XYZ file of C-alpha atoms in Angstrom:
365
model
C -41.061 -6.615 -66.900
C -40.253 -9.020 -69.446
C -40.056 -13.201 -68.537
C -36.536 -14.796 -68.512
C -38.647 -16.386 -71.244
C -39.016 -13.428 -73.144
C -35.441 -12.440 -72.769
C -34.048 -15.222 -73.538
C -35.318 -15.530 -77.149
C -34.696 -11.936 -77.748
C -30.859 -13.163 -76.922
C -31.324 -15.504 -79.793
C -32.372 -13.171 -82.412
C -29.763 -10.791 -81.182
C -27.008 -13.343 -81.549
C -27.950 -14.781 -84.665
C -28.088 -10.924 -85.832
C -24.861 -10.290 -84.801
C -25.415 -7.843 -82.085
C -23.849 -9.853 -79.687
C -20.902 -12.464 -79.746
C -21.163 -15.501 -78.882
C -19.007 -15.093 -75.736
C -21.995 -12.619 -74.634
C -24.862 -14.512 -75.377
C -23.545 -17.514 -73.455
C -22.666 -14.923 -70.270
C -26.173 -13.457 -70.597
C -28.115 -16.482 -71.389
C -26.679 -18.220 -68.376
C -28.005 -14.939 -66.509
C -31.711 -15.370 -67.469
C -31.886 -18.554 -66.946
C -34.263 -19.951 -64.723
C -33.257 -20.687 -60.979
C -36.484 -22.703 -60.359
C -35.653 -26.305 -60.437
C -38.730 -27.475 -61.335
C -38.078 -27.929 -65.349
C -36.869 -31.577 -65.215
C -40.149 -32.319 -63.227
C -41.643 -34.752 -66.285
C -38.736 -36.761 -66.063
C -39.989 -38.766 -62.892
C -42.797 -41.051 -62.704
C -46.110 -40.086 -61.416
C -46.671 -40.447 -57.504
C -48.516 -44.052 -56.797
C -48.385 -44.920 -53.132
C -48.656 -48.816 -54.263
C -44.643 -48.481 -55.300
C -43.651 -47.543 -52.641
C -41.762 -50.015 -49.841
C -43.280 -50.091 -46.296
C -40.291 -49.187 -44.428
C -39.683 -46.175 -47.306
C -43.419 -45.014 -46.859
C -42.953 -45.077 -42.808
C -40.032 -42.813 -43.372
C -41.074 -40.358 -45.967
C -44.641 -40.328 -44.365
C -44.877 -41.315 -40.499
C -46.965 -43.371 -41.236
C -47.405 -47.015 -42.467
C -48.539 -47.736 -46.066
C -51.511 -49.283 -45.431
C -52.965 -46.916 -43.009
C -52.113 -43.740 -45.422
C -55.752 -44.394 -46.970
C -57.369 -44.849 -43.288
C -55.771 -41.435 -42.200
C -57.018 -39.791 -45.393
C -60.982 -41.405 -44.609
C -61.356 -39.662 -41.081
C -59.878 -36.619 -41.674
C -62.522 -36.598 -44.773
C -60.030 -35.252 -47.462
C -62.021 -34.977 -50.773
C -61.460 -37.512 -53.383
C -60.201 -34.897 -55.616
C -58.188 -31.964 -54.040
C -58.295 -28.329 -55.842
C -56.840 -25.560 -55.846
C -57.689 -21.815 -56.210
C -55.350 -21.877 -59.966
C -57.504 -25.306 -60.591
C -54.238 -27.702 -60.048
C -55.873 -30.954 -59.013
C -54.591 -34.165 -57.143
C -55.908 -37.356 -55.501
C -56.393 -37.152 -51.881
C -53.834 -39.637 -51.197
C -51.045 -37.830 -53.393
C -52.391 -34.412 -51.700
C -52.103 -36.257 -47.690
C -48.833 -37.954 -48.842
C -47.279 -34.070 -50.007
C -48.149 -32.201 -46.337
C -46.482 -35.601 -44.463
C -43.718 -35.378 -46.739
C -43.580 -31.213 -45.967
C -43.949 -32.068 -42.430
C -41.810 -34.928 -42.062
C -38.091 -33.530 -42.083
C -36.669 -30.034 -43.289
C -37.067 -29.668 -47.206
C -37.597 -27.454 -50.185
C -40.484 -28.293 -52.327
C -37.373 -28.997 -55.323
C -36.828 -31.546 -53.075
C -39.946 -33.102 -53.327
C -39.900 -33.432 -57.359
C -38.605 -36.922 -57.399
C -41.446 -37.826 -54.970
C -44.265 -36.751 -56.609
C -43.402 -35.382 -60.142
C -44.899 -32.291 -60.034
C -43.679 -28.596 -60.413
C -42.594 -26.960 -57.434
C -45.550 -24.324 -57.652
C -47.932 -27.209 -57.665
C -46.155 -29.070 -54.562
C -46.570 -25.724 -52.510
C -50.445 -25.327 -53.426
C -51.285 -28.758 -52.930
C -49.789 -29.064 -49.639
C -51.228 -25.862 -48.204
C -54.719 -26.672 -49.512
C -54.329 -29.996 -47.901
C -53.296 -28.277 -44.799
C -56.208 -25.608 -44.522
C -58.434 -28.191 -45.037
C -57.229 -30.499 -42.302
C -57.341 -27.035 -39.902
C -60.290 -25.850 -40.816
C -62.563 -29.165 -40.227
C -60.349 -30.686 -37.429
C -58.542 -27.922 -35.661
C -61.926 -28.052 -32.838
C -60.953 -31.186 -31.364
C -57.770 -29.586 -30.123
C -58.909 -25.737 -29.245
C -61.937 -26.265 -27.996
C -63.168 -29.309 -25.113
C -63.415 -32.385 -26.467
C -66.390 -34.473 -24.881
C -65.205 -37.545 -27.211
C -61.948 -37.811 -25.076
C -62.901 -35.764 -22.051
C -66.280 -37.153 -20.374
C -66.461 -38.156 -17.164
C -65.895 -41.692 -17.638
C -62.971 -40.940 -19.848
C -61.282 -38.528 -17.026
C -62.317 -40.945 -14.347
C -60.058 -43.492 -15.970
C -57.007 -40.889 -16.992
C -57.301 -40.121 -13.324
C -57.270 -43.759 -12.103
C -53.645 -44.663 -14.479
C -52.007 -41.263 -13.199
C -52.765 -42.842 -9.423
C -51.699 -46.386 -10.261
C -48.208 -44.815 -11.555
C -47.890 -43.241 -7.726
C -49.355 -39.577 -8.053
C -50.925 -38.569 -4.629
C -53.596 -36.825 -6.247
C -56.562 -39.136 -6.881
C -58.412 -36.504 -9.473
C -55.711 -35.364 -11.610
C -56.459 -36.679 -15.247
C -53.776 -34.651 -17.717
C -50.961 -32.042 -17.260
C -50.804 -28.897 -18.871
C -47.618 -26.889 -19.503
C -46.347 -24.313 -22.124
C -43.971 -24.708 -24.813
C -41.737 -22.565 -26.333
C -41.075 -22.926 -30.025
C -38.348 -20.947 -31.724
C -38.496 -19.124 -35.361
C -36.670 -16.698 -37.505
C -35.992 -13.705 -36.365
C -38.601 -10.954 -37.177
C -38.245 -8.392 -39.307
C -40.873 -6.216 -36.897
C -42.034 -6.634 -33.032
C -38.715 -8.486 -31.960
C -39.156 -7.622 -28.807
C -42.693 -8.922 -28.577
C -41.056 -13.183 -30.226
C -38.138 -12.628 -28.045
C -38.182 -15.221 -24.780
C -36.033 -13.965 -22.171
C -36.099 -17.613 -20.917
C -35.163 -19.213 -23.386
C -33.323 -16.477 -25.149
C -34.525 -16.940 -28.667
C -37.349 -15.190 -31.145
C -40.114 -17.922 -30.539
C -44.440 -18.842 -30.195
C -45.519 -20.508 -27.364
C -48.496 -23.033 -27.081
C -50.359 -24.325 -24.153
C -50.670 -27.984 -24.368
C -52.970 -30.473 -22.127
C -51.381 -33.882 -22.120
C -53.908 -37.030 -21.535
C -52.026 -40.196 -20.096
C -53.080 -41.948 -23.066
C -50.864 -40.294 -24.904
C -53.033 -37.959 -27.065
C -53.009 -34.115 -26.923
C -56.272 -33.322 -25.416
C -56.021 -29.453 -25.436
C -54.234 -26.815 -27.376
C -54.180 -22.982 -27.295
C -51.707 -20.680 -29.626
C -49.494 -19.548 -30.701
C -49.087 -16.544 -28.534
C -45.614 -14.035 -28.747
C -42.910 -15.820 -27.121
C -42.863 -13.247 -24.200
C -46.037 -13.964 -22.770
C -45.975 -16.136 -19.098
C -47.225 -19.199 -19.179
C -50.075 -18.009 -16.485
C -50.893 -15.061 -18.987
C -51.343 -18.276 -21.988
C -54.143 -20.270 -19.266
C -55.833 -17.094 -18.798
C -56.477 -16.538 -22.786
C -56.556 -19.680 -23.397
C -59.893 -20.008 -21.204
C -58.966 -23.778 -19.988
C -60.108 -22.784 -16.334
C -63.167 -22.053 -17.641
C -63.806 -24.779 -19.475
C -62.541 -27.052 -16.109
C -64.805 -25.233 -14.422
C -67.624 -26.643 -16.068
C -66.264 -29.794 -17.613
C -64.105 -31.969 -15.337
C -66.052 -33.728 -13.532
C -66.052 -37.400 -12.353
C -69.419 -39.662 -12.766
C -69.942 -39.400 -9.281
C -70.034 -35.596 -10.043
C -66.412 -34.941 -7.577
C -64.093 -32.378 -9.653
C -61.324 -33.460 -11.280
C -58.072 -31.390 -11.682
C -54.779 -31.194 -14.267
C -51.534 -30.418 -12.894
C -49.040 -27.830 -13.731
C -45.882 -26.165 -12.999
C -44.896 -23.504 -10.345
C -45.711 -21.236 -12.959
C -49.596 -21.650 -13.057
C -51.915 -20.307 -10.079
C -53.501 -23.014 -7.730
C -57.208 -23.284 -8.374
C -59.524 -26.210 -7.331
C -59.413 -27.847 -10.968
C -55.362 -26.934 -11.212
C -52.957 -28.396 -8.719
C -49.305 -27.710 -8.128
C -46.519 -28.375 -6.264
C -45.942 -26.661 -2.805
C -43.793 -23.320 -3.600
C -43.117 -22.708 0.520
C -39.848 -20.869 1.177
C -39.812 -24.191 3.436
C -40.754 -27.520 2.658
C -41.836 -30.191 4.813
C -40.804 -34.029 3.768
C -44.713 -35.041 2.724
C -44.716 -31.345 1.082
C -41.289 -32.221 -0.703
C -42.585 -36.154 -1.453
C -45.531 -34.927 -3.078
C -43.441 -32.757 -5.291
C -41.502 -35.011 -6.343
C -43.862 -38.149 -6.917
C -46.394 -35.262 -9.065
C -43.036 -34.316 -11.070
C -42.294 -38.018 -12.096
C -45.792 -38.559 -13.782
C -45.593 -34.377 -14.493
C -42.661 -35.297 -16.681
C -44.995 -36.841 -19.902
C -46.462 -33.777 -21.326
C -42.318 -33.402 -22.215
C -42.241 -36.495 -23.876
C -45.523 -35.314 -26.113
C -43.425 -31.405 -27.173
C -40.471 -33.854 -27.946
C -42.814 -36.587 -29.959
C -44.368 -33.728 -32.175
C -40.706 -32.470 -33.179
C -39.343 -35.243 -33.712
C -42.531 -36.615 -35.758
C -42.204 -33.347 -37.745
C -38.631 -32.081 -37.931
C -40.090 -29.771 -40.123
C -41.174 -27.420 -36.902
C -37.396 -27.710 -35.560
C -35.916 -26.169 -38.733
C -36.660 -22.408 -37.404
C -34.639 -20.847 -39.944
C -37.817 -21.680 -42.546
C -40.253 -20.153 -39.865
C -40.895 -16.807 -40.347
C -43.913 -14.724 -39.833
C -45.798 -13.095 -42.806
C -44.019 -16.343 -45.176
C -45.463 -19.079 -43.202
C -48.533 -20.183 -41.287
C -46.593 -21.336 -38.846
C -49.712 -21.734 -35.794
C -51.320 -23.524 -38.657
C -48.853 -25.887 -38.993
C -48.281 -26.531 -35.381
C -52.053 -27.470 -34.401
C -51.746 -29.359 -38.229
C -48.713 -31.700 -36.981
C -50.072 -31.860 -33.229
C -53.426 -33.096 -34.932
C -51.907 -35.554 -37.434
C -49.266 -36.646 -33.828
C -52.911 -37.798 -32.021
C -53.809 -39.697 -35.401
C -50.765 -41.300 -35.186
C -50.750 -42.262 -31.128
C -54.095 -43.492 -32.012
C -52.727 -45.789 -34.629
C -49.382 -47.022 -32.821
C -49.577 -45.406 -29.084
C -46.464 -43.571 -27.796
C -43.958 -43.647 -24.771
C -46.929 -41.978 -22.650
C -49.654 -44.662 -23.106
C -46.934 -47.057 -22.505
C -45.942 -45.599 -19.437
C -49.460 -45.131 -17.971
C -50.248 -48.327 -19.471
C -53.543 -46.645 -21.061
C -54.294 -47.354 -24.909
C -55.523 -44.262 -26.670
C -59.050 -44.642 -28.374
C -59.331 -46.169 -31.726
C -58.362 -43.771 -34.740
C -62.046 -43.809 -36.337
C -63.137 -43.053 -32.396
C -61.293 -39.756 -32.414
C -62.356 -38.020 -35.775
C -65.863 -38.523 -35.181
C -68.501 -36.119 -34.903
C -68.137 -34.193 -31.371
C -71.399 -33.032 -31.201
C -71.087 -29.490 -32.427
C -70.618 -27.724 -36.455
C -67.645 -26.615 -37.625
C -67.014 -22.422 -36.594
């Protein structure tokens, strides 16, 4: 099949042959031409982070100017990022691109004036970024975390969720399930479909620390699946099982939602026909401190509109469990740099940014 390229000078020759009038070659030239708006691309200076305004960069970004190059040093991002069709970029430009992506629903012709590059480039650049964040940082989320999850470190979650009035004295996180909707699929609607909810959606499992950080994530699952179905895949009782412990060696428990079974590391609230008033008070002081693992779903959206716009979701044209753990990784970078409604409330300050991207211990898998 020939280029619009192609066609288009063939148009020439014919008109200035003859063949065609030049009521037909306008008609047919406007046709073939090309639809991508990525041809006035040179027109706009080159990306430099230094020209941009702090309040601008905050915006575009989500994060300040001068902690850009900090975010890029622990996650490790090569000086020079490539891709597989040898387009280059600095790793600034490359971090800059997937925040902008991320940031608030947009084409990659919207991101021209940004960063001056073709639209094919934009799209490369950003996903290369993106694998590379997943592939050598996706482990602190799906699998335990002993750099935010020893024993000292749960003994002290566990201590702030007691201060704020929760009965239990061993409870250091909360764990629930979200829901998050997409396009409608072409194939298996029945499988994204949430009666619940009552849209086409993925659902992740989610272990909220009171310090604000996500501590444990597990997805994206079909949107039909129960909640208790996500823990059992997910293998978090397990890992309980043998992690969560205090130093004095007593186990330590998350708390959940009627939904989840009761287990000796997972508490929740009484589900009697009948309640009596402590069973009813404890219930209802365990759903006040329960609450923050909402705030964390709603801080990750509204970080990263991006995962809100479900219209641009769709499965087979998007990674779109990649970019969830992505933006939930990048949403503990940035409660690590600034804190969030949850440490606040708990009055717990999350760990220092360079404290969370280092080494846990294990390789990569």
């Amino acid at each position: 099949m020939s280029s619009f390229k192609e066609v288009r000078e063939l148009l020439l020759v014919a008109c200035d042959s003859e063949i065609i009038n030049d009521e037909e070659f306008l008609v047919l030239f406007e046709n073939y031409r090309s639809r991508n708006p990525q041809f006035p691309y040179n027109s706009y200076p080159r990306f430099e982070l230094e020209n941009m305004q702090d309040d601008e960069c905050l915006a575009e970004f989500r994060v300040k100017k001068e902690d850009v190059p900090r975010l890029a040093d622990v996650l490790q991002i090569p000086e020079t990022v490539r891709c597989e069709q040898r387009s280059v970029c600095g790793r600034i430009e490359g971090l800059c691109m997937l925040l902008r992506r991320l940031a608030y629903p947009c084409r990659y012709s919207d991101m021209i004036h940004r960063f001056a590059r073709p639209v094919p480039e934009i799209c490369m650049i950003t996903n290369t970024v993106m694998d590379f964040i997943f592939d050598y940082h996706a482990h602190r989320l799906t699998q335990w975390n002993p750099r935010i999850m020893n024993a000292q470190a749960l003994q002290s979650y566990a201590d702030a969720v007691s201060v704020r009035g929760a009965p239990l004295q061993n409870c250091f996180g909360f764990v629930d399930g979200t829901v998050r909707p997409i396009a409608r699929p072409g194939e298996h609607q029945r499988l994204a479909y949430n009666g619940h909810k009552r849209v086409h959606s993925l659902k992740f499992q989610s272990l909220a620390l009171p310090n604000g950080l996500i501590a444990n994530m597990y997805g994206p699952i079909e949107g039909k699946r129960h909640d208790a179905c996500m823990l059992v895949e997910s293998k978090l009782l397990r890992d309980l099982e043998r992690n969560a412990f205090s130093p004095t060696g007593e186990p330590m428990c998350i708390y959940g939602d009627p939904a989840y079974p009761h287990r000796v590391n997972l508490q929740c609230p009484f589900r009697q026909r009948v309640l009596t008033p402590d069973m009813e008070a404890f219930n209802k002081a365990m759903s006040q401190v329960r609450v923050s693992v909402e705030w964390l779903f709603g801080d990750i959206v509204n970080y990263f509109k991006f995962l809100d716009f479900k219209k641009n979701l769709k499965i087979g044209m998007s990674s779109i469990g990649k970019l969830y753990l992505v933006s939930a990784l990048l949403q503990n970078a940035i409660t690590c740099l600034y804190g969030n409604n949850i440490s606040e409330f708990f009055d717990l300050k999350p760990p220092s940014l360079q404290y969370y991207f280092q080494s846990m211990g294990w390789p990569v898998e």
